[in-house]
Amino acid sequence: MRGFTAFRAASLLSVLSAPVALAQDSFTHPGTGITFFRQVISSAETTGGLEWGYALPATGSGNAEYIGYIKGSTPGGKGWSGISHAGGMPNSLLLVASPDGANIKTQFVWAGGYTAPIAYTGNATITQIAHTVNSDNFELIYRCEWCWVWDQAGATGSQIPGEVQVIGWAQHKELPSNPWVQHDNGQSIFGINVASARNAKYSSWIPGGTPTATPTATSTPSSTAPATPTKCVGSPAPTEAYDYIVVGAGAGGIPVADRLSESGKKVLLIEKGPPSLARYGGTMKPAWLKDYQLTRFDVPGLCNQIWVDSAGIACTDTDQMAGCVLGGGTAVNAALWWKPVALDWDVNFPSGWKSADVKASIDAVFKRIPGTDAPSSDGKRYKQEGFNVLATAFSADGWKQVTANDVPDQKNRVFSHSPFMYEGGQRQGPLGTYLVTALQRSNFKLLTNTAVKRVVRTGGTATGVELESGYCGTVKLKAGGRVILSAGAFGSSKLLFRSGIGPTDQLNVVKNSVQDGPTFINSSSWINLPVGENLNDHVNTDLVVQHSNVSFYDFYQAWTDPIPNDKKLYLESRAGILAQSAPNIGPLAWEVIKGSDGKDRQFQWTARVEGPKEGDNYSMTISNYLGRGSTSRGRATINGALSMTVSKAPYLSDKADTDAVIASLKSMQKAISKLPSITWEVPAAGVSIEDYVNSLPKTPSARRANHWIGTAKVGTDSGLKGGTAVVDTNLQVYGTDNIHVVDASIFPGHITTNPTSYIVTVGEHAAKKILALKPKAAAVGA
């Protein structure tokens, strides 16, 4: 958990050493005699250290509650310590404790996404049993009732004690503020054994009460949800009708909207978030950019700021990080940019989407966005010490150095410098190409800060889209027009659910919601498709090494106080290290591993000069991504507050996937050993790769790469007939005449590299297919 506003990129997986490196023990508190099973987090992880423990009833009869123990640091008499009851920050009950003179103040708070939390309104209750406060730390022993189940105005969840629970923590050196700010004293997650926390004496430790009953459903909030839906706030919706309405201005939406508008047809592109780049009116920037036509999104070296300050940028209606800003992920990511690998199309995609089918589209994409592995305008690569250290080891082990985009299909035991979609030392990509040409056409219109509620349809025919903020009302389609959803793996699924398209259980959630229920499409018009199934992500497993030649560059400090010469070089010439993505990415490496099931699995290694904790100035994190060939899948669902959640994580549910990850990590260990001066930080000395991998929670907070795909799968096996596909090979939603999905949702399986270039290719290729379609029906009322 990266504070209560966002995660820091390097710290996303700082948990990775926790299950094997941090102490757990049975601890009897001397003042109360209560025995806790305790996690001790050392001062190496957080200044002053942190301890959290809990006791549970001897049986499952009290699974809604526990007795907890927090020992938090109080630097200067300040500081807060926080616990997540589900591991990650979003969609979890968060408990924060801080000193208040000689007392302890506690607060339950809630965040639906990567945004500042608000007060929790459910019926969780905390009763303090004992506490102490001194100049160094505080201790709090408390009873927490209805803390393993939660309901925040319909956003429900739980982590009922089973075999192992995943707990998140965060600390801050100041007292809680309003609004909450990014914490500055560490965060992580850990798994804790439930059986070790159960105790027959539990009832005797409770101050006047018995354990709450085992919950059969999520607890009822103590506050009453609004009786009526929230009203739309904004200007009246545009009155003109459009041939194509594209929802979501990201990697898929911008290219498809541009290509559709080339035909002369009238196109509306709607983006939920604000402008990003300065050229489009973006204004978010640090003080040192005040007098320049640049924003935080323009400057490559500031890309990691999303993990420190995501306010107004991250989507607030999903429990994963997603960019709700013009450009979507292409505005906030590290801009890694690879030519797609032919096998990724041929193995995963149906006819019409094989490598030969999409070749012309790939060529068109890379003609417009060629990319570069030397993004500084002077052609130099800065601070390459980390690259050189690992390159020496790789070469000694027989890996081949290549220029990645010169040989896109060479992805086995090769490594390269990192290619980016930057141009002239600034972020470009679809924002600097496709959107530029689209905006030059009078038949193209862009709306930002505008949220779409649902696709309005009669039967299988869309007639327009209903807006819910920014503008209010319904934008109509022309006769024969089409709606294209390009809001990402979570956003497009949410729009389909709210439009009455998806599994029955999900549509019932929407039907029963306060916001959509009263106006939701009649169940007789529901279209039952497996939307949200087939969720996939690169499985991320980190190794961390150290070498005396490695030199950390503090890109986070560059937000407020960049090194003067680096700032000058960038502002005057768009050159230097700030023209490169944080946190100094590279080398990239690839290997194919034959799985225990006989199936090839593709791995990508992404190295960066950054360790799992502050002060790791000589560390490199080497992230292992399991891509093509992975067979584990998850599910994305919607809750009663209409937020999207990962209800089933897609990580290593298949033993063959786990076996392949272990084999890949061992292969990297072998390569690293070729340079004995490299030392290991994670996994810790004496920990085997098998034990390390098996110790890691299979949760998004521990394993995500944030490369989400697959929730509206393309295929010829229609979900209407019991198949797995949501869209056909024209990316048209089965059971509809004119609704399409054009984004990462449609990927049947994962790919070799970061997915941005593939999604742009999907947008380019989809436009051809959509333009070739004949209208099926006239739009009602157009």
Tab-separated table of N, CA and C in Angstrom, residues 157-291:
chain	number	residue	atom	x	y	z
A	157	GLY	N	-17.080	-5.700	0.195
A	157	GLY	CA	-15.905	-6.556	0.131
A	157	GLY	C	-15.690	-7.232	1.465
A	158	SER	N	-14.755	-8.156	1.492
A	158	SER	CA	-14.473	-8.874	2.728
A	158	SER	C	-13.135	-9.596	2.606
A	159	GLN	N	-12.563	-9.941	3.744
A	159	GLN	CA	-11.449	-10.870	3.823
A	159	GLN	C	-11.658	-11.708	5.087
A	160	ILE	N	-12.591	-12.637	4.986
A	160	ILE	CA	-12.912	-13.492	6.121
A	160	ILE	C	-11.696	-14.355	6.437
A	161	PRO	N	-11.297	-14.460	7.705
A	161	PRO	CA	-10.138	-15.278	8.038
A	161	PRO	C	-10.276	-16.711	7.534
A	162	GLY	N	-9.301	-17.128	6.726
A	162	GLY	CA	-9.285	-18.481	6.204
A	162	GLY	C	-8.004	-19.158	6.602
A	163	GLU	N	-7.115	-19.388	5.636
A	163	GLU	CA	-5.815	-19.984	5.945
A	163	GLU	C	-4.761	-18.904	6.149
A	164	VAL	N	-4.702	-17.955	5.204
A	164	VAL	CA	-3.761	-16.836	5.279
A	164	VAL	C	-4.516	-15.570	4.925
A	165	GLN	N	-4.260	-14.498	5.639
A	165	GLN	CA	-4.807	-13.198	5.280
A	165	GLN	C	-3.671	-12.283	4.840
A	166	VAL	N	-3.984	-11.392	3.905
A	166	VAL	CA	-3.013	-10.422	3.412
A	166	VAL	C	-3.350	-9.066	4.030
A	167	ILE	N	-2.393	-8.506	4.740
A	167	ILE	CA	-2.579	-7.235	5.445
A	167	ILE	C	-1.648	-6.197	4.830
A	168	GLY	N	-2.149	-5.001	4.636
A	168	GLY	CA	-1.324	-3.899	4.149
A	168	GLY	C	-1.028	-2.912	5.261
A	169	TRP	N	0.077	-2.211	5.149
A	169	TRP	CA	0.405	-1.183	6.141
A	169	TRP	C	1.011	0.023	5.441
A	170	ALA	N	0.905	1.159	6.083
A	170	ALA	CA	1.551	2.387	5.624
A	170	ALA	C	1.808	3.263	6.847
A	171	GLN	N	2.852	4.102	6.753
A	171	GLN	CA	3.153	5.037	7.843
A	171	GLN	C	3.495	6.414	7.277
A	172	HIS	N	3.252	7.408	8.101
A	172	HIS	CA	3.534	8.789	7.729
A	172	HIS	C	4.173	9.485	8.930
A	173	LYS	N	5.040	10.451	8.667
A	173	LYS	CA	5.778	11.114	9.739
A	173	LYS	C	5.039	12.305	10.342
A	174	GLU	N	3.903	12.671	9.760
A	174	GLU	CA	3.094	13.767	10.294
A	174	GLU	C	1.749	13.217	10.750
A	175	LEU	N	0.985	14.038	11.431
A	175	LEU	CA	-0.353	13.653	11.845
A	175	LEU	C	-1.293	13.641	10.645
A	176	PRO	N	-2.408	12.929	10.731
A	176	PRO	CA	-3.353	12.895	9.611
A	176	PRO	C	-3.808	14.289	9.212
A	177	SER	N	-3.997	14.476	7.924
A	177	SER	CA	-4.423	15.776	7.392
A	177	SER	C	-5.723	15.609	6.617
A	178	ASN	N	-6.349	16.726	6.338
A	178	ASN	CA	-7.578	16.717	5.549
A	178	ASN	C	-7.452	17.745	4.432
A	179	PRO	N	-7.328	17.340	3.166
A	179	PRO	CA	-7.407	15.954	2.702
A	179	PRO	C	-6.122	15.185	3.008
A	180	TRP	N	-6.217	13.872	2.891
A	180	TRP	CA	-5.059	13.022	3.118
A	180	TRP	C	-3.987	13.298	2.077
A	181	VAL	N	-2.729	13.159	2.509
A	181	VAL	CA	-1.620	13.371	1.586
A	181	VAL	C	-0.807	12.083	1.490
A	182	GLN	N	0.028	12.031	0.459
A	182	GLN	CA	0.886	10.882	0.246
A	182	GLN	C	1.790	10.647	1.449
A	183	HIS	N	1.807	9.420	1.951
A	183	HIS	CA	2.626	9.124	3.124
A	183	HIS	C	4.102	9.092	2.758
A	184	ASP	N	4.954	9.181	3.782
A	184	ASP	CA	6.383	9.322	3.521
A	184	ASP	C	7.240	8.401	4.380
A	185	ASN	N	6.654	7.345	4.937
A	185	ASN	CA	7.432	6.508	5.847
A	185	ASN	C	7.185	5.022	5.602
A	186	GLY	N	7.118	4.651	4.325
A	186	GLY	CA	7.076	3.243	3.971
A	186	GLY	C	5.687	2.659	3.881
A	187	GLN	N	5.607	1.546	3.171
A	187	GLN	CA	4.392	0.768	3.041
A	187	GLN	C	4.752	-0.592	2.478
A	188	SER	N	3.882	-1.554	2.673
A	188	SER	CA	4.066	-2.884	2.105
A	188	SER	C	2.837	-3.714	2.454
A	189	ILE	N	2.902	-4.994	2.134
A	189	ILE	CA	1.889	-5.944	2.560
A	189	ILE	C	2.600	-7.186	3.084
A	190	PHE	N	1.884	-7.988	3.828
A	190	PHE	CA	2.438	-9.251	4.288
A	190	PHE	C	1.300	-10.249	4.441
A	191	GLY	N	1.632	-11.515	4.320
A	191	GLY	CA	0.678	-12.574	4.606
A	191	GLY	C	0.843	-13.027	6.038
A	192	ILE	N	-0.253	-13.331	6.715
A	192	ILE	CA	-0.186	-13.730	8.123
A	192	ILE	C	-1.068	-14.952	8.334
A	193	ASN	N	-0.561	-15.903	9.102
A	193	ASN	CA	-1.216	-17.189	9.275
A	193	ASN	C	-2.389	-17.079	10.236
A	194	VAL	N	-3.571	-17.453	9.770
A	194	VAL	CA	-4.778	-17.309	10.580
A	194	VAL	C	-4.777	-18.274	11.764
A	195	ALA	N	-4.373	-19.532	11.532
A	195	ALA	CA	-4.405	-20.518	12.615
A	195	ALA	C	-3.533	-20.087	13.787
A	196	SER	N	-2.422	-19.417	13.495
A	196	SER	CA	-1.522	-18.979	14.563
A	196	SER	C	-2.133	-17.877	15.420
A	197	ALA	N	-3.148	-17.185	14.895
A	197	ALA	CA	-3.776	-16.086	15.632
A	197	ALA	C	-4.993	-16.527	16.433
A	198	ARG	N	-5.498	-17.729	16.195
A	198	ARG	CA	-6.686	-18.183	16.928
A	198	ARG	C	-6.293	-18.584	18.349
A	199	ASN	N	-7.168	-18.240	19.296
A	199	ASN	CA	-6.829	-18.481	20.698
A	199	ASN	C	-8.098	-18.751	21.508
A	200	ALA	N	-8.056	-19.840	22.294
A	200	ALA	CA	-9.223	-20.222	23.094
A	200	ALA	C	-9.561	-19.199	24.164
A	201	LYS	N	-8.621	-18.333	24.522
A	201	LYS	CA	-8.852	-17.333	25.558
A	201	LYS	C	-9.487	-16.050	25.006
A	202	TYR	N	-9.777	-16.057	23.717
A	202	TYR	CA	-10.216	-14.815	23.068
A	202	TYR	C	-11.361	-14.138	23.817
A	203	SER	N	-12.401	-14.889	24.159
A	203	SER	CA	-13.589	-14.285	24.788
A	203	SER	C	-13.257	-13.608	26.102
A	204	SER	N	-12.271	-14.149	26.842
A	204	SER	CA	-11.910	-13.557	28.133
A	204	SER	C	-11.184	-12.230	27.973
A	205	TRP	N	-10.666	-11.975	26.798
A	205	TRP	CA	-9.938	-10.725	26.555
A	205	TRP	C	-10.850	-9.594	26.077
A	206	ILE	N	-12.080	-9.939	25.713
A	206	ILE	CA	-13.002	-8.937	25.176
A	206	ILE	C	-13.587	-8.121	26.328
A	207	PRO	N	-13.550	-6.819	26.255
A	207	PRO	CA	-14.122	-5.985	27.332
A	207	PRO	C	-15.639	-5.945	27.253
A	208	GLY	N	-16.282	-6.897	27.906
A	208	GLY	CA	-17.737	-6.880	28.009
A	208	GLY	C	-18.449	-7.236	26.737
A	209	GLY	N	-18.273	-8.450	26.263
A	209	GLY	CA	-18.984	-8.846	25.058
A	209	GLY	C	-18.539	-10.195	24.585
A	210	THR	N	-19.186	-10.678	23.538
A	210	THR	CA	-18.818	-11.945	22.909
A	210	THR	C	-18.519	-11.687	21.449
A	211	PRO	N	-17.782	-12.592	20.819
A	211	PRO	CA	-17.449	-12.383	19.406
A	211	PRO	C	-18.696	-12.236	18.544
A	212	THR	N	-18.626	-11.340	17.586
A	212	THR	CA	-19.737	-11.167	16.655
A	212	THR	C	-19.889	-12.421	15.818
A	213	ALA	N	-21.092	-12.673	15.375
A	213	ALA	CA	-21.385	-13.894	14.627
A	213	ALA	C	-20.653	-13.906	13.290
A	214	THR	N	-20.496	-15.109	12.781
A	214	THR	CA	-19.897	-15.236	11.453
A	214	THR	C	-20.791	-14.538	10.440
A	215	PRO	N	-20.273	-13.606	9.665
A	215	PRO	CA	-21.113	-12.904	8.699
A	215	PRO	C	-21.518	-13.811	7.558
A	216	THR	N	-22.769	-13.775	7.192
A	216	THR	CA	-23.232	-14.512	6.014
A	216	THR	C	-23.295	-13.608	4.800
A	217	ALA	N	-23.190	-12.332	5.029
A	217	ALA	CA	-23.171	-11.357	3.939
A	217	ALA	C	-22.436	-10.142	4.443
A	218	THR	N	-22.184	-9.214	3.547
A	218	THR	CA	-21.486	-7.998	3.936
A	218	THR	C	-22.327	-7.209	4.926
A	219	SER	N	-21.666	-6.588	5.884
A	219	SER	CA	-22.369	-5.840	6.913
A	219	SER	C	-23.165	-4.690	6.332
A	220	THR	N	-24.197	-4.312	7.047
A	220	THR	CA	-25.035	-3.209	6.613
A	220	THR	C	-24.433	-1.885	7.063
A	221	PRO	N	-24.305	-0.905	6.178
A	221	PRO	CA	-23.727	0.373	6.593
A	221	PRO	C	-24.596	1.053	7.639
A	222	SER	N	-23.930	1.743	8.547
A	222	SER	CA	-24.679	2.474	9.557
A	222	SER	C	-25.300	3.739	8.983
A	223	SER	N	-24.705	4.248	7.898
A	223	SER	CA	-25.287	5.427	7.276
A	223	SER	C	-26.212	4.988	6.153
A	224	THR	N	-27.178	5.801	5.856
A	224	THR	CA	-28.149	5.458	4.829
A	224	THR	C	-27.688	5.963	3.479
A	225	ALA	N	-27.716	5.078	2.467
A	225	ALA	CA	-27.342	5.471	1.116
A	225	ALA	C	-28.358	6.470	0.573
A	226	PRO	N	-27.945	7.307	-0.370
A	226	PRO	CA	-28.884	8.267	-0.945
A	226	PRO	C	-30.119	7.565	-1.504
A	227	ALA	N	-31.261	8.133	-1.269
A	227	ALA	CA	-32.506	7.528	-1.728
A	227	ALA	C	-32.708	7.713	-3.222
A	228	THR	N	-32.057	8.700	-3.777
A	228	THR	CA	-32.201	8.963	-5.208
A	228	THR	C	-30.824	9.036	-5.846
A	229	PRO	N	-30.730	8.746	-7.140
A	229	PRO	CA	-29.430	8.799	-7.812
A	229	PRO	C	-28.857	10.205	-7.816
A	230	THR	N	-27.532	10.273	-7.868
A	230	THR	CA	-26.866	11.560	-7.997
A	230	THR	C	-27.211	12.178	-9.337
A	231	LYS	N	-27.571	13.453	-9.330
A	231	LYS	CA	-27.942	14.119	-10.567
A	231	LYS	C	-26.706	14.549	-11.345
A	232	CYS	N	-26.824	14.509	-12.647
A	232	CYS	CA	-25.733	14.950	-13.510
A	232	CYS	C	-25.500	16.443	-13.332
A	233	VAL	N	-24.223	16.830	-13.303
A	233	VAL	CA	-23.848	18.240	-13.216
A	233	VAL	C	-23.035	18.579	-14.455
A	234	GLY	N	-23.478	19.578	-15.203
A	234	GLY	CA	-22.735	19.969	-16.390
A	234	GLY	C	-23.601	20.723	-17.371
A	235	SER	N	-23.048	21.010	-18.529
A	235	SER	CA	-23.757	21.709	-19.596
A	235	SER	C	-24.626	20.731	-20.369
A	236	PRO	N	-25.600	21.228	-21.106
A	236	PRO	CA	-26.419	20.327	-21.927
A	236	PRO	C	-25.568	19.594	-22.956
A	237	ALA	N	-25.918	18.337	-23.204
A	237	ALA	CA	-25.180	17.523	-24.170
A	237	ALA	C	-25.264	18.134	-25.563
A	238	PRO	N	-24.241	17.924	-26.393
A	238	PRO	CA	-24.312	18.394	-27.786
A	238	PRO	C	-25.571	17.869	-28.464
A	239	THR	N	-26.202	18.716	-29.267
A	239	THR	CA	-27.462	18.335	-29.913
A	239	THR	C	-27.269	17.680	-31.269
A	240	GLU	N	-26.092	17.853	-31.876
A	240	GLU	CA	-25.868	17.236	-33.172
A	240	GLU	C	-25.689	15.730	-33.029
A	241	ALA	N	-25.969	14.997	-34.073
A	241	ALA	CA	-25.809	13.546	-34.079
A	241	ALA	C	-24.513	13.183	-34.800
A	242	TYR	N	-23.978	12.007	-34.466
A	242	TYR	CA	-22.669	11.601	-34.976
A	242	TYR	C	-22.743	10.228	-35.643
A	243	ASP	N	-21.859	10.042	-36.594
A	243	ASP	CA	-21.732	8.728	-37.217
A	243	ASP	C	-21.037	7.746	-36.286
A	244	TYR	N	-20.041	8.252	-35.575
A	244	TYR	CA	-19.286	7.408	-34.647
A	244	TYR	C	-19.082	8.160	-33.341
A	245	ILE	N	-19.404	7.508	-32.244
A	245	ILE	CA	-19.099	8.039	-30.918
A	245	ILE	C	-18.088	7.093	-30.280
A	246	VAL	N	-16.914	7.627	-29.967
A	246	VAL	CA	-15.843	6.838	-29.362
A	246	VAL	C	-15.722	7.265	-27.898
A	247	VAL	N	-15.812	6.306	-26.993
A	247	VAL	CA	-15.775	6.596	-25.563
A	247	VAL	C	-14.420	6.149	-25.007
A	248	GLY	N	-13.584	7.113	-24.654
A	248	GLY	CA	-12.268	6.815	-24.108
A	248	GLY	C	-11.163	7.235	-25.054
A	249	ALA	N	-10.390	8.258	-24.672
A	249	ALA	CA	-9.326	8.789	-25.530
A	249	ALA	C	-7.981	8.282	-25.046
A	250	GLY	N	-7.763	6.984	-25.237
A	250	GLY	CA	-6.509	6.362	-24.850
A	250	GLY	C	-5.825	5.717	-26.032
A	251	ALA	N	-5.065	4.650	-25.765
A	251	ALA	CA	-4.252	4.010	-26.795
A	251	ALA	C	-5.083	3.436	-27.931
A	252	GLY	N	-6.298	2.984	-27.641
A	252	GLY	CA	-7.166	2.473	-28.690
A	252	GLY	C	-8.100	3.526	-29.238
A	253	GLY	N	-8.653	4.355	-28.353
A	253	GLY	CA	-9.683	5.304	-28.756
A	253	GLY	C	-9.184	6.414	-29.663
A	254	ILE	N	-7.996	6.965	-29.371
A	254	ILE	CA	-7.490	8.059	-30.204
A	254	ILE	C	-7.208	7.591	-31.628
A	255	PRO	N	-6.483	6.491	-31.839
A	255	PRO	CA	-6.242	6.061	-33.227
A	255	PRO	C	-7.512	5.696	-33.993
A	256	VAL	N	-8.439	4.976	-33.339
A	256	VAL	CA	-9.630	4.582	-34.077
A	256	VAL	C	-10.480	5.809	-34.417
A	257	ALA	N	-10.543	6.793	-33.521
A	257	ALA	CA	-11.312	8.009	-33.795
A	257	ALA	C	-10.684	8.806	-34.933
A	258	ASP	N	-9.370	8.889	-34.940
A	258	ASP	CA	-8.684	9.599	-36.018
A	258	ASP	C	-8.942	8.937	-37.360
A	259	ARG	N	-8.768	7.631	-37.433
A	259	ARG	CA	-8.945	6.920	-38.705
A	259	ARG	C	-10.391	6.954	-39.171
A	260	LEU	N	-11.340	6.874	-38.244
A	260	LEU	CA	-12.740	6.972	-38.644
A	260	LEU	C	-13.054	8.363	-39.184
A	261	SER	N	-12.474	9.383	-38.578
A	261	SER	CA	-12.745	10.742	-39.046
A	261	SER	C	-12.096	11.019	-40.405
A	262	GLU	N	-11.048	10.273	-40.752
A	262	GLU	CA	-10.433	10.404	-42.077
A	262	GLU	C	-11.426	10.137	-43.197
A	263	SER	N	-12.415	9.311	-42.908
A	263	SER	CA	-13.402	8.933	-43.935
A	263	SER	C	-14.365	10.065	-44.251
A	264	GLY	N	-14.319	11.135	-43.476
A	264	GLY	CA	-15.252	12.235	-43.659
A	264	GLY	C	-16.486	12.121	-42.794
A	265	LYS	N	-16.638	10.991	-42.116
A	265	LYS	CA	-17.780	10.810	-41.229
A	265	LYS	C	-17.621	11.675	-39.973
A	266	LYS	N	-18.747	11.961	-39.353
A	266	LYS	CA	-18.752	12.815	-38.182
A	266	LYS	C	-18.429	11.979	-36.939
A	267	VAL	N	-17.375	12.365	-36.214
A	267	VAL	CA	-16.858	11.563	-35.105
A	267	VAL	C	-16.800	12.409	-33.837
A	268	LEU	N	-17.278	11.818	-32.732
A	268	LEU	CA	-17.164	12.437	-31.411
A	268	LEU	C	-16.304	11.527	-30.545
A	269	LEU	N	-15.247	12.076	-29.957
A	269	LEU	CA	-14.387	11.360	-29.024
A	269	LEU	C	-14.607	11.948	-27.634
A	270	ILE	N	-14.971	11.090	-26.682
A	270	ILE	CA	-15.315	11.547	-25.338
A	270	ILE	C	-14.297	11.006	-24.347
A	271	GLU	N	-13.680	11.889	-23.586
A	271	GLU	CA	-12.713	11.484	-22.561
A	271	GLU	C	-13.229	11.896	-21.187
A	272	LYS	N	-13.199	10.947	-20.270
A	272	LYS	CA	-13.696	11.160	-18.920
A	272	LYS	C	-12.863	12.168	-18.140
A	273	GLY	N	-11.535	12.177	-18.396
A	273	GLY	CA	-10.641	12.993	-17.597
A	273	GLY	C	-10.274	14.308	-18.255
A	274	PRO	N	-9.359	15.054	-17.615
A	274	PRO	CA	-8.967	16.381	-18.101
A	274	PRO	C	-7.886	16.299	-19.172
A	275	PRO	N	-7.561	17.410	-19.815
A	275	PRO	CA	-6.430	17.444	-20.753
A	275	PRO	C	-5.126	17.097	-20.036
A	276	SER	N	-4.176	16.589	-20.803
A	276	SER	CA	-2.902	16.159	-20.232
A	276	SER	C	-1.767	17.041	-20.737
A	277	LEU	N	-1.324	16.834	-21.970
A	277	LEU	CA	-0.224	17.623	-22.513
A	277	LEU	C	-0.596	19.093	-22.578
A	278	ALA	N	0.415	19.954	-22.500
A	278	ALA	CA	0.172	21.403	-22.528
A	278	ALA	C	-0.456	21.832	-23.837
A	279	ARG	N	-0.115	21.167	-24.939
A	279	ARG	CA	-0.644	21.569	-26.249
A	279	ARG	C	-2.167	21.454	-26.303
A	280	TYR	N	-2.767	20.657	-25.395
A	280	TYR	CA	-4.216	20.485	-25.375
A	280	TYR	C	-4.877	21.221	-24.208
A	281	GLY	N	-4.108	22.072	-23.558
A	281	GLY	CA	-4.670	22.836	-22.453
A	281	GLY	C	-4.423	22.238	-21.098
A	282	GLY	N	-3.547	21.226	-21.006
A	282	GLY	CA	-3.207	20.653	-19.717
A	282	GLY	C	-2.498	21.664	-18.833
A	283	THR	N	-2.735	21.578	-17.525
A	283	THR	CA	-2.172	22.567	-16.597
A	283	THR	C	-1.433	21.933	-15.420
A	284	MET	N	-1.453	20.620	-15.269
A	284	MET	CA	-0.852	19.992	-14.097
A	284	MET	C	0.664	19.955	-14.254
A	285	LYS	N	1.359	20.589	-13.302
A	285	LYS	CA	2.810	20.703	-13.437
A	285	LYS	C	3.441	21.113	-12.123
A	286	PRO	N	4.731	20.814	-11.945
A	286	PRO	CA	5.457	21.348	-10.784
A	286	PRO	C	5.793	22.814	-11.005
A	287	ALA	N	6.231	23.480	-9.957
A	287	ALA	CA	6.482	24.919	-10.022
A	287	ALA	C	7.548	25.276	-11.053
A	288	TRP	N	8.553	24.416	-11.243
A	288	TRP	CA	9.657	24.777	-12.136
A	288	TRP	C	9.267	24.754	-13.615
A	289	LEU	N	8.059	24.260	-13.912
A	289	LEU	CA	7.562	24.300	-15.296
A	289	LEU	C	6.570	25.453	-15.502
A	290	LYS	N	6.392	26.287	-14.488
A	290	LYS	CA	5.334	27.308	-14.515
A	290	LYS	C	5.385	28.191	-15.750
A	291	ASP	N	6.554	28.576	-16.173
A	291	ASP	CA	6.678	29.520	-17.288
A	291	ASP	C	6.913	28.834	-18.630
